[in-house]
Amino acid sequence: MINIVLFGKPGAGKGTQAEFLKEKYNLTHLSTGDIFRFNLKNDTELGKKARVFMDNGELVPCEVTTAMLIDEVKKHPDTAGFLFDGYPRTINQAEALDKFLPTIGSSVTATIALEADDEILVARLLERGKTSGRSDDQDEEKIRVRYQEYNEKTAPLIGYYKEQGKFHAVDGIGTIEQITERLTSVIDNL
Ligand SMILES: Nc1ncnc2c1ncn2[C@@H]1O[C@H](COP(=O)(O)OP(=O)(O)O)[C@@H](O)[C@H]1O
């Protein structure tokens, strides 16, 4: 089983690249953002728990997110592997994943970060907000909160995975195809 964690700031292109990678490597794509948005739209119990945090650009509490993620993983017992997109986003979540995966005989294979400058990313998000209908992409204030959340809570994961020798970074600026190429060359060399 191969488990890839796609890592990057909001707007870095994780979702776009995940679409290509899941096909190429036959992986199950789990985007916590997409799962939350689905639950919000359908006004489920989970959606109700997540809404205020998401609306403010804050992270949803770890216990809620981790329980959801584990449920999703368990729905795919026969998969060739997972492409985690948007999870883990905190050290607590990374530890939870490192505890859970061995219970299904697996582990994180590698973490790959898509890197880009904040200025470019904020511009991308605002552009996406015009068409995606995502309210968290339309408001510069909310975007700023998401970056603050990233810097405080998610950035420490870089050190966490480096210590495990599992951290890889690719330049996230270029055409979609160029970036896919960079990611596949990392994965093919794992
Ligand atoms: N692993 C997570 N832990 C906590 N909250 C999460 C997680 N993944 C997604 N969320 C919530 O969903 C929102 C949107 O997620 P996502 O689409 O991945 O955002 P972005 O485009 O900002 O990377 C986040 O701002 C956060 O509120």
PDB file of C-alpha atoms and ligand atoms in Angstrom:
ATOM      1  CA  MET A   1       0.000   0.000   0.000  1.00  0.00           C
ATOM      2  CA  ILE A   2       1.299   3.441  -0.882  1.00  0.00           C
ATOM      3  CA  ASN A   3       0.055   6.412   1.130  1.00  0.00           C
ATOM      4  CA  ILE A   4       0.927   9.885  -0.030  1.00  0.00           C
ATOM      5  CA  VAL A   5       0.232  13.022   1.970  1.00  0.00           C
ATOM      6  CA  LEU A   6      -0.162  16.037  -0.325  1.00  0.00           C
ATOM      7  CA  PHE A   7       0.915  19.065   1.572  1.00  0.00           C
ATOM      8  CA  GLY A   8       0.758  22.778   0.891  1.00  0.00           C
ATOM      9  CA  LYS A   9      -0.765  26.091   1.797  1.00  0.00           C
ATOM     10  CA  PRO A  10      -4.316  26.982   0.817  1.00  0.00           C
ATOM     11  CA  GLY A  11      -4.382  27.458  -2.946  1.00  0.00           C
ATOM     12  CA  ALA A  12      -1.176  25.504  -3.562  1.00  0.00           C
ATOM     13  CA  GLY A  13      -2.943  23.196  -6.006  1.00  0.00           C
ATOM     14  CA  LYS A  14      -3.380  20.050  -3.956  1.00  0.00           C
ATOM     15  CA  GLY A  15      -6.869  19.292  -5.261  1.00  0.00           C
ATOM     16  CA  THR A  16      -5.925  19.879  -8.898  1.00  0.00           C
ATOM     17  CA  GLN A  17      -2.893  17.622  -8.706  1.00  0.00           C
ATOM     18  CA  ALA A  18      -4.724  14.982  -6.680  1.00  0.00           C
ATOM     19  CA  GLU A  19      -7.073  14.448  -9.637  1.00  0.00           C
ATOM     20  CA  PHE A  20      -4.135  13.380 -11.825  1.00  0.00           C
ATOM     21  CA  LEU A  21      -2.227  11.441  -9.209  1.00  0.00           C
ATOM     22  CA  LYS A  22      -5.158   9.335  -8.060  1.00  0.00           C
ATOM     23  CA  GLU A  23      -5.687   8.137 -11.651  1.00  0.00           C
ATOM     24  CA  LYS A  24      -2.049   7.512 -12.375  1.00  0.00           C
ATOM     25  CA  TYR A  25      -1.329   5.544  -9.193  1.00  0.00           C
ATOM     26  CA  ASN A  26      -4.810   4.134  -8.651  1.00  0.00           C
ATOM     27  CA  LEU A  27      -5.097   5.777  -5.244  1.00  0.00           C
ATOM     28  CA  THR A  28      -8.150   6.671  -3.180  1.00  0.00           C
ATOM     29  CA  HIS A  29      -8.270  10.451  -2.896  1.00  0.00           C
ATOM     30  CA  LEU A  30      -9.391  11.705   0.508  1.00  0.00           C
ATOM     31  CA  SER A  31      -9.795  15.466   0.665  1.00  0.00           C
ATOM     32  CA  THR A  32     -10.936  16.522   4.132  1.00  0.00           C
ATOM     33  CA  GLY A  33     -11.988  19.919   2.710  1.00  0.00           C
ATOM     34  CA  ASP A  34     -14.199  18.212   0.094  1.00  0.00           C
ATOM     35  CA  ILE A  35     -15.683  15.839   2.653  1.00  0.00           C
ATOM     36  CA  PHE A  36     -16.475  18.736   4.969  1.00  0.00           C
ATOM     37  CA  ARG A  37     -18.010  20.757   2.137  1.00  0.00           C
ATOM     38  CA  PHE A  38     -20.189  17.780   1.158  1.00  0.00           C
ATOM     39  CA  ASN A  39     -21.414  17.522   4.752  1.00  0.00           C
ATOM     40  CA  LEU A  40     -22.035  21.254   4.945  1.00  0.00           C
ATOM     41  CA  LYS A  41     -24.096  21.178   1.776  1.00  0.00           C
ATOM     42  CA  ASN A  42     -26.159  18.278   3.036  1.00  0.00           C
ATOM     43  CA  ASP A  43     -26.438  19.793   6.494  1.00  0.00           C
ATOM     44  CA  THR A  44     -25.392  16.581   8.263  1.00  0.00           C
ATOM     45  CA  GLU A  45     -24.437  16.366  11.940  1.00  0.00           C
ATOM     46  CA  LEU A  46     -20.803  16.506  10.890  1.00  0.00           C
ATOM     47  CA  GLY A  47     -21.530  19.533   8.712  1.00  0.00           C
ATOM     48  CA  LYS A  48     -23.152  21.284  11.654  1.00  0.00           C
ATOM     49  CA  LYS A  49     -20.082  20.668  13.787  1.00  0.00           C
ATOM     50  CA  ALA A  50     -17.698  21.951  11.124  1.00  0.00           C
ATOM     51  CA  ARG A  51     -19.598  24.948   9.776  1.00  0.00           C
ATOM     52  CA  VAL A  52     -18.592  27.771  12.108  1.00  0.00           C
ATOM     53  CA  PHE A  53     -14.932  26.835  11.955  1.00  0.00           C
ATOM     54  CA  MET A  54     -14.896  26.571   8.187  1.00  0.00           C
ATOM     55  CA  ASP A  55     -16.868  29.777   7.768  1.00  0.00           C
ATOM     56  CA  ASN A  56     -14.238  31.577   9.817  1.00  0.00           C
ATOM     57  CA  GLY A  57     -11.308  29.999   7.971  1.00  0.00           C
ATOM     58  CA  GLU A  58     -10.279  28.145  11.134  1.00  0.00           C
ATOM     59  CA  LEU A  59      -9.390  24.490  11.406  1.00  0.00           C
ATOM     60  CA  VAL A  60     -12.178  22.160  12.477  1.00  0.00           C
ATOM     61  CA  PRO A  61     -11.299  20.571  15.856  1.00  0.00           C
ATOM     62  CA  CYS A  62      -8.981  17.580  15.561  1.00  0.00           C
ATOM     63  CA  GLU A  63     -11.242  15.028  17.194  1.00  0.00           C
ATOM     64  CA  VAL A  64     -14.000  15.745  14.655  1.00  0.00           C
ATOM     65  CA  THR A  65     -11.618  15.692  11.698  1.00  0.00           C
ATOM     66  CA  THR A  66      -9.708  12.598  12.724  1.00  0.00           C
ATOM     67  CA  ALA A  67     -12.830  10.559  13.447  1.00  0.00           C
ATOM     68  CA  MET A  68     -14.162  11.500  10.026  1.00  0.00           C
ATOM     69  CA  LEU A  69     -10.894  10.673   8.277  1.00  0.00           C
ATOM     70  CA  ILE A  70     -10.639   7.273   9.929  1.00  0.00           C
ATOM     71  CA  ASP A  71     -14.230   6.480   8.919  1.00  0.00           C
ATOM     72  CA  GLU A  72     -13.403   7.358   5.319  1.00  0.00           C
ATOM     73  CA  VAL A  73     -10.243   5.246   5.283  1.00  0.00           C
ATOM     74  CA  LYS A  74     -12.186   2.268   6.610  1.00  0.00           C
ATOM     75  CA  LYS A  75     -14.616   2.521   3.695  1.00  0.00           C
ATOM     76  CA  HIS A  76     -11.834   1.456   1.311  1.00  0.00           C
ATOM     77  CA  PRO A  77     -10.308  -1.756   2.654  1.00  0.00           C
ATOM     78  CA  ASP A  78      -9.169  -2.972  -0.761  1.00  0.00           C
ATOM     79  CA  THR A  79      -7.512   0.175  -2.052  1.00  0.00           C
ATOM     80  CA  ALA A  80      -3.988   0.259  -3.467  1.00  0.00           C
ATOM     81  CA  GLY A  81      -3.348   3.275  -1.247  1.00  0.00           C
ATOM     82  CA  PHE A  82      -4.521   6.703  -0.230  1.00  0.00           C
ATOM     83  CA  LEU A  83      -3.812  10.188  -1.372  1.00  0.00           C
ATOM     84  CA  PHE A  84      -4.390  12.348   1.674  1.00  0.00           C
ATOM     85  CA  ASP A  85      -5.238  15.918   0.713  1.00  0.00           C
ATOM     86  CA  GLY A  86      -5.741  18.398   3.547  1.00  0.00           C
ATOM     87  CA  TYR A  87      -4.971  15.865   6.252  1.00  0.00           C
ATOM     88  CA  PRO A  88      -2.976  15.919   8.470  1.00  0.00           C
ATOM     89  CA  ARG A  89      -2.981  19.646   9.146  1.00  0.00           C
ATOM     90  CA  THR A  90      -1.679  19.598  12.715  1.00  0.00           C
ATOM     91  CA  ILE A  91       0.935  17.616  14.631  1.00  0.00           C
ATOM     92  CA  ASN A  92      -1.897  16.061  16.600  1.00  0.00           C
ATOM     93  CA  GLN A  93      -3.473  14.807  13.343  1.00  0.00           C
ATOM     94  CA  ALA A  94      -0.142  13.523  12.026  1.00  0.00           C
ATOM     95  CA  GLU A  95       0.340  11.556  15.234  1.00  0.00           C
ATOM     96  CA  ALA A  96      -3.201  10.218  14.994  1.00  0.00           C
ATOM     97  CA  LEU A  97      -2.538   9.069  11.423  1.00  0.00           C
ATOM     98  CA  ASP A  98       0.748   7.452  12.456  1.00  0.00           C
ATOM     99  CA  LYS A  99      -1.123   5.606  15.174  1.00  0.00           C
ATOM    100  CA  PHE A 100      -4.047   4.567  13.004  1.00  0.00           C
ATOM    101  CA  LEU A 101      -2.379   3.389   9.790  1.00  0.00           C
ATOM    102  CA  PRO A 102      -0.447   0.546  11.468  1.00  0.00           C
ATOM    103  CA  THR A 103      -3.796  -0.859  12.669  1.00  0.00           C
ATOM    104  CA  ILE A 104      -4.568  -1.551   9.003  1.00  0.00           C
ATOM    105  CA  GLY A 105      -1.023  -2.745   8.379  1.00  0.00           C
ATOM    106  CA  SER A 106       0.093   0.450   6.712  1.00  0.00           C
ATOM    107  CA  SER A 107       1.976   3.724   7.169  1.00  0.00           C
ATOM    108  CA  VAL A 108       2.610   7.081   5.503  1.00  0.00           C
ATOM    109  CA  THR A 109       4.914   6.440   2.550  1.00  0.00           C
ATOM    110  CA  ALA A 110       5.800  10.070   1.815  1.00  0.00           C
ATOM    111  CA  THR A 111       4.677  13.637   2.227  1.00  0.00           C
ATOM    112  CA  ILE A 112       5.003  15.884  -0.797  1.00  0.00           C
ATOM    113  CA  ALA A 113       4.669  19.631  -0.439  1.00  0.00           C
ATOM    114  CA  LEU A 114       3.629  21.967  -3.228  1.00  0.00           C
ATOM    115  CA  GLU A 115       5.514  25.174  -2.614  1.00  0.00           C
ATOM    116  CA  ALA A 116       4.571  28.679  -3.733  1.00  0.00           C
ATOM    117  CA  ASP A 117       4.753  32.260  -2.525  1.00  0.00           C
ATOM    118  CA  ASP A 118       1.906  33.595  -0.419  1.00  0.00           C
ATOM    119  CA  GLU A 119       1.217  36.488  -2.779  1.00  0.00           C
ATOM    120  CA  ILE A 120       0.651  34.174  -5.725  1.00  0.00           C
ATOM    121  CA  LEU A 121      -1.505  31.871  -3.640  1.00  0.00           C
ATOM    122  CA  VAL A 122      -3.763  34.595  -2.261  1.00  0.00           C
ATOM    123  CA  ALA A 123      -4.328  35.864  -5.800  1.00  0.00           C
ATOM    124  CA  ARG A 124      -5.175  32.312  -6.925  1.00  0.00           C
ATOM    125  CA  LEU A 125      -7.670  31.861  -4.092  1.00  0.00           C
ATOM    126  CA  LEU A 126      -9.429  35.128  -4.814  1.00  0.00           C
ATOM    127  CA  GLU A 127      -9.642  34.122  -8.474  1.00  0.00           C
ATOM    128  CA  ARG A 128     -11.016  30.696  -7.505  1.00  0.00           C
ATOM    129  CA  GLY A 129     -13.548  32.394  -5.211  1.00  0.00           C
ATOM    130  CA  LYS A 130     -15.100  34.137  -8.193  1.00  0.00           C
ATOM    131  CA  THR A 131     -16.233  30.863  -9.714  1.00  0.00           C
ATOM    132  CA  SER A 132     -16.077  28.131  -7.058  1.00  0.00           C
ATOM    133  CA  GLY A 133     -18.813  29.496  -4.833  1.00  0.00           C
ATOM    134  CA  ARG A 134     -16.554  28.826  -1.841  1.00  0.00           C
ATOM    135  CA  SER A 135     -17.245  31.632   0.592  1.00  0.00           C
ATOM    136  CA  ASP A 136     -13.890  31.068   2.295  1.00  0.00           C
ATOM    137  CA  ASP A 137     -12.196  32.015  -0.998  1.00  0.00           C
ATOM    138  CA  GLN A 138     -14.068  35.268  -1.482  1.00  0.00           C
ATOM    139  CA  ASP A 139     -13.047  37.131   1.592  1.00  0.00           C
ATOM    140  CA  GLU A 140      -9.464  38.288   2.045  1.00  0.00           C
ATOM    141  CA  GLU A 141      -9.901  38.342   5.805  1.00  0.00           C
ATOM    142  CA  LYS A 142     -10.844  34.642   5.879  1.00  0.00           C
ATOM    143  CA  ILE A 143      -7.958  33.815   3.602  1.00  0.00           C
ATOM    144  CA  ARG A 144      -5.665  35.615   6.016  1.00  0.00           C
ATOM    145  CA  VAL A 145      -7.003  33.497   8.908  1.00  0.00           C
ATOM    146  CA  ARG A 146      -6.354  30.318   6.887  1.00  0.00           C
ATOM    147  CA  TYR A 147      -2.735  31.375   6.341  1.00  0.00           C
ATOM    148  CA  GLN A 148      -2.355  32.143  10.003  1.00  0.00           C
ATOM    149  CA  GLU A 149      -3.764  28.708  10.844  1.00  0.00           C
ATOM    150  CA  TYR A 150      -1.343  27.179   8.338  1.00  0.00           C
ATOM    151  CA  ASN A 151       1.683  28.973   9.757  1.00  0.00           C
ATOM    152  CA  GLU A 152       0.862  28.194  13.367  1.00  0.00           C
ATOM    153  CA  LYS A 153      -0.526  24.694  13.137  1.00  0.00           C
ATOM    154  CA  THR A 154       0.347  23.089   9.805  1.00  0.00           C
ATOM    155  CA  ALA A 155       3.867  24.355   9.044  1.00  0.00           C
ATOM    156  CA  PRO A 156       5.343  22.394  12.011  1.00  0.00           C
ATOM    157  CA  LEU A 157       4.487  19.210  10.102  1.00  0.00           C
ATOM    158  CA  ILE A 158       7.391  19.907   7.774  1.00  0.00           C
ATOM    159  CA  GLY A 159       9.809  19.226  10.631  1.00  0.00           C
ATOM    160  CA  TYR A 160       7.727  16.271  11.815  1.00  0.00           C
ATOM    161  CA  TYR A 161       7.988  14.488   8.454  1.00  0.00           C
ATOM    162  CA  LYS A 162      11.581  15.587   7.836  1.00  0.00           C
ATOM    163  CA  GLU A 163      12.562  13.840  11.052  1.00  0.00           C
ATOM    164  CA  GLN A 164      10.998  10.681   9.687  1.00  0.00           C
ATOM    165  CA  GLY A 165      12.844  11.160   6.378  1.00  0.00           C
ATOM    166  CA  LYS A 166       9.499  11.378   4.569  1.00  0.00           C
ATOM    167  CA  PHE A 167       9.380  14.999   3.454  1.00  0.00           C
ATOM    168  CA  HIS A 168       9.709  16.004  -0.203  1.00  0.00           C
ATOM    169  CA  ALA A 169       9.054  19.411  -1.729  1.00  0.00           C
ATOM    170  CA  VAL A 170       8.271  20.406  -5.291  1.00  0.00           C
ATOM    171  CA  ASP A 171       7.980  23.799  -6.898  1.00  0.00           C
ATOM    172  CA  GLY A 172       4.264  24.542  -7.198  1.00  0.00           C
ATOM    173  CA  ILE A 173       4.685  27.287  -9.789  1.00  0.00           C
ATOM    174  CA  GLY A 174       4.358  26.309 -13.428  1.00  0.00           C
ATOM    175  CA  THR A 175       1.747  24.718 -15.654  1.00  0.00           C
ATOM    176  CA  ILE A 176      -0.480  21.998 -14.211  1.00  0.00           C
ATOM    177  CA  GLU A 177       1.325  19.453 -16.409  1.00  0.00           C
ATOM    178  CA  GLN A 178       4.781  20.580 -15.277  1.00  0.00           C
ATOM    179  CA  ILE A 179       3.800  20.246 -11.652  1.00  0.00           C
ATOM    180  CA  THR A 180       2.234  16.820 -12.211  1.00  0.00           C
ATOM    181  CA  GLU A 181       5.520  15.818 -13.827  1.00  0.00           C
ATOM    182  CA  ARG A 182       7.499  16.996 -10.763  1.00  0.00           C
ATOM    183  CA  LEU A 183       5.200  15.125  -8.406  1.00  0.00           C
ATOM    184  CA  THR A 184       5.301  11.895 -10.393  1.00  0.00           C
ATOM    185  CA  SER A 185       9.070  11.995 -10.523  1.00  0.00           C
ATOM    186  CA  VAL A 186       9.157  12.151  -6.707  1.00  0.00           C
ATOM    187  CA  ILE A 187       6.632   9.309  -6.371  1.00  0.00           C
ATOM    188  CA  ASP A 188       8.369   7.134  -8.965  1.00  0.00           C
ATOM    189  CA  ASN A 189      11.599   7.460  -7.023  1.00  0.00           C
ATOM    190  CA  LEU A 190      10.183   6.563  -3.624  1.00  0.00           C
TER     191      LEU A 190
HETATM  192  N1  LIG B   1      -7.316  18.324   8.444  1.00  0.00           N
HETATM  193  C1  LIG B   1      -8.165  19.317   8.772  1.00  0.00           C
HETATM  194  N2  LIG B   1      -8.263  19.712  10.061  1.00  0.00           N
HETATM  195  C2  LIG B   1      -9.098  20.661  10.418  1.00  0.00           C
HETATM  196  N3  LIG B   1      -9.876  21.343   9.550  1.00  0.00           N
HETATM  197  C3  LIG B   1      -9.832  20.997   8.255  1.00  0.00           C
HETATM  198  C4  LIG B   1      -8.967  19.959   7.794  1.00  0.00           C
HETATM  199  N4  LIG B   1      -9.124  19.837   6.447  1.00  0.00           N
HETATM  200  C5  LIG B   1     -10.039  20.750   6.079  1.00  0.00           C
HETATM  201  N5  LIG B   1     -10.465  21.461   7.162  1.00  0.00           N
HETATM  202  C6  LIG B   1     -11.465  22.562   7.155  1.00  0.00           C
HETATM  203  O1  LIG B   1     -11.968  22.740   5.829  1.00  0.00           O
HETATM  204  C7  LIG B   1     -11.607  24.025   5.285  1.00  0.00           C
HETATM  205  C8  LIG B   1     -11.334  23.918   3.782  1.00  0.00           C
HETATM  206  O2  LIG B   1     -10.363  22.908   3.532  1.00  0.00           O
HETATM  207  P1  LIG B   1      -9.562  22.869   2.139  1.00  0.00           P
HETATM  208  O3  LIG B   1     -10.503  22.903   1.007  1.00  0.00           O
HETATM  209  O4  LIG B   1      -8.605  21.734   2.204  1.00  0.00           O
HETATM  210  O5  LIG B   1      -8.841  24.264   2.283  1.00  0.00           O
HETATM  211  P2  LIG B   1      -7.707  25.050   1.575  1.00  0.00           P
HETATM  212  O6  LIG B   1      -8.117  25.317   0.158  1.00  0.00           O
HETATM  213  O7  LIG B   1      -7.717  26.283   2.417  1.00  0.00           O
HETATM  214  O8  LIG B   1      -6.451  24.259   1.682  1.00  0.00           O
HETATM  215  C9  LIG B   1     -10.414  24.471   6.143  1.00  0.00           C
HETATM  216  O9  LIG B   1     -10.262  25.867   6.163  1.00  0.00           O
HETATM  217  C10 LIG B   1     -10.818  23.885   7.510  1.00  0.00           C
HETATM  218  O10 LIG B   1     -11.793  24.665   8.160  1.00  0.00           O
END
